């Protein structure tokens, strides 16, 4: 790789290496608070600029700085508090209990759940509970989980960590779970099956009722990943959109994850994992009465947790209220429909994947390179999420994208980007550089080596690369 390539990668990873001091050890003397705040504010404001314009897919769900400031004020009151110490902070019990109750009410649950630090933690925790439950009740020793290949990759991470075999099932032509194919993968060591409402890649809802019937016929649980849709789909249903049943109204759904830090508009670091029955939740509890440090009891993976997160999550739900969630959902769903229908009717070179409501995934028709389309969108300040297998892009519509004119200017930019891709057919797309390298053992090894290198770099202080 030439110097300029290295400089570009280093520049992307460490953009502040030339403008801020890098600390390799604790400074000998305290740095002035005002200077610290000014430096952090500079980075935060610069980094917020793009998201605030409404040109970013997903990631920022509320996009409302008044709301964030309010949550910040609430966070401030409890930032130092440890949720573990209930004798000191009994308010945490009120906040957590009510966050669980409100989420459960929305999803027609039984009021049984836990608050976790995010979607991945909810998914991995559920998998752990199913593994332990199956071990205890059915003596399962070689556990496996069956899920459509679009289910969130955090479940693969969980399977990897927990020694669970992950069995991926193919999709139907409509890009949702093929339930007959799932059935073929189930055996006596299957601890649970999974469906999404909706999935990350294409924003589509799997046929949960069918998957639930399958799970019941085998006497196993069904986890529905509602991390993304859990706090949006119920409002869509109330607004009259055609949302198939996917929550606890479906017999056979035994657990649901729903992220408050996505469409619940809470600060990052919170999610709810609901169970139909306490017996399953009990499997994730940890109690240790014989520790020299005292009696130890912990509901989940984390030990100490900041009270700021539970207090501000509770505040986000209460401060938004039903009418606030409905109004936000209305704007999001209308914007998404404009984008979806605009692609379907106005850009024949692209195809919308499935029939999505709020997250619009699309792929190229024919030999158009969708990553070249992405290159042109990036150049105009748009930040989509790149997909693979098949190559595609998605726009997960959130509140910042509902600002007047955003959907129309996106469609215009997208039309222009398709034109760019047609004109630059012979070029290699920058934004798709590593996609498609996998697929073979050698390709996978290369991509994995690259990804590990990036992870290493993300945990280091900016290197002193000579810059010309
Ligand atoms: C469907 C789905 N499940 C799980 C997750 C993981 O959530 P988190 O990033 O909070 O761990 C996401 C994240 O986008 C998601 O879209």
CSV table of C-alpha atoms and ligand atoms in Angstrom, one decimal, residues 61 117-123 150-155 157 196-201 225-229 257 259 261-262 268-271 359, ligand 1:
chain,number,residue,atom,x,y,z
A,61,UNK,CA,-33.0,7.8,16.3
A,117,UNK,CA,-27.1,-2.4,28.0
A,118,UNK,CA,-28.1,-2.8,24.4
A,119,UNK,CA,-29.5,-5.0,21.7
A,120,UNK,CA,-26.5,-7.3,21.5
A,121,UNK,CA,-26.6,-7.9,25.2
A,122,UNK,CA,-30.3,-8.7,25.1
A,123,UNK,CA,-29.8,-11.2,22.3
A,150,UNK,CA,-30.7,-12.3,8.2
A,151,UNK,CA,-31.1,-12.5,12.0
A,152,UNK,CA,-28.7,-10.2,13.7
A,153,UNK,CA,-25.0,-11.1,13.8
A,154,UNK,CA,-24.9,-10.5,17.6
A,155,UNK,CA,-26.6,-13.9,17.9
A,157,UNK,CA,-21.3,-13.6,18.4
A,196,UNK,CA,-36.8,-10.8,13.5
A,197,UNK,CA,-39.3,-7.9,13.6
A,198,UNK,CA,-37.8,-6.4,11.8
A,199,UNK,CA,-34.3,-7.5,10.6
A,200,UNK,CA,-31.4,-5.2,10.3
A,201,UNK,CA,-30.4,-5.9,6.7
A,225,UNK,CA,-35.5,-9.9,17.8
A,226,UNK,CA,-37.5,-6.7,18.0
A,227,UNK,CA,-34.4,-4.7,18.9
A,228,UNK,CA,-35.0,-2.5,15.9
A,229,UNK,CA,-38.7,-2.7,15.4
A,257,UNK,CA,-35.8,-8.0,22.7
A,259,UNK,CA,-34.2,-1.6,22.2
A,261,UNK,CA,-32.0,3.2,22.7
A,262,UNK,CA,-33.3,3.0,19.2
A,268,UNK,CA,-27.3,4.8,24.0
A,269,UNK,CA,-26.8,1.9,26.3
A,270,UNK,CA,-30.3,0.5,27.0
A,271,UNK,CA,-32.5,-2.3,25.8
A,359,UNK,CA,-36.0,0.5,6.7
B,1,LIG,C1,-32.5,-6.2,14.4
B,1,LIG,C2,-31.3,-5.8,15.3
B,1,LIG,N1,-31.0,-6.6,16.3
B,1,LIG,C3,-30.0,-6.3,17.1
B,1,LIG,C4,-29.2,-5.2,17.0
B,1,LIG,C5,-28.0,-5.0,17.9
B,1,LIG,O1,-28.2,-3.9,18.7
B,1,LIG,P1,-27.0,-3.1,19.4
B,1,LIG,O2,-26.2,-2.4,18.4
B,1,LIG,O3,-27.8,-2.2,20.3
B,1,LIG,O4,-26.2,-4.1,20.2
B,1,LIG,C6,-29.5,-4.3,15.9
B,1,LIG,C7,-28.7,-3.1,15.7
B,1,LIG,O5,-28.9,-2.4,14.8
B,1,LIG,C8,-30.6,-4.6,15.1
B,1,LIG,O6,-30.9,-3.8,14.1
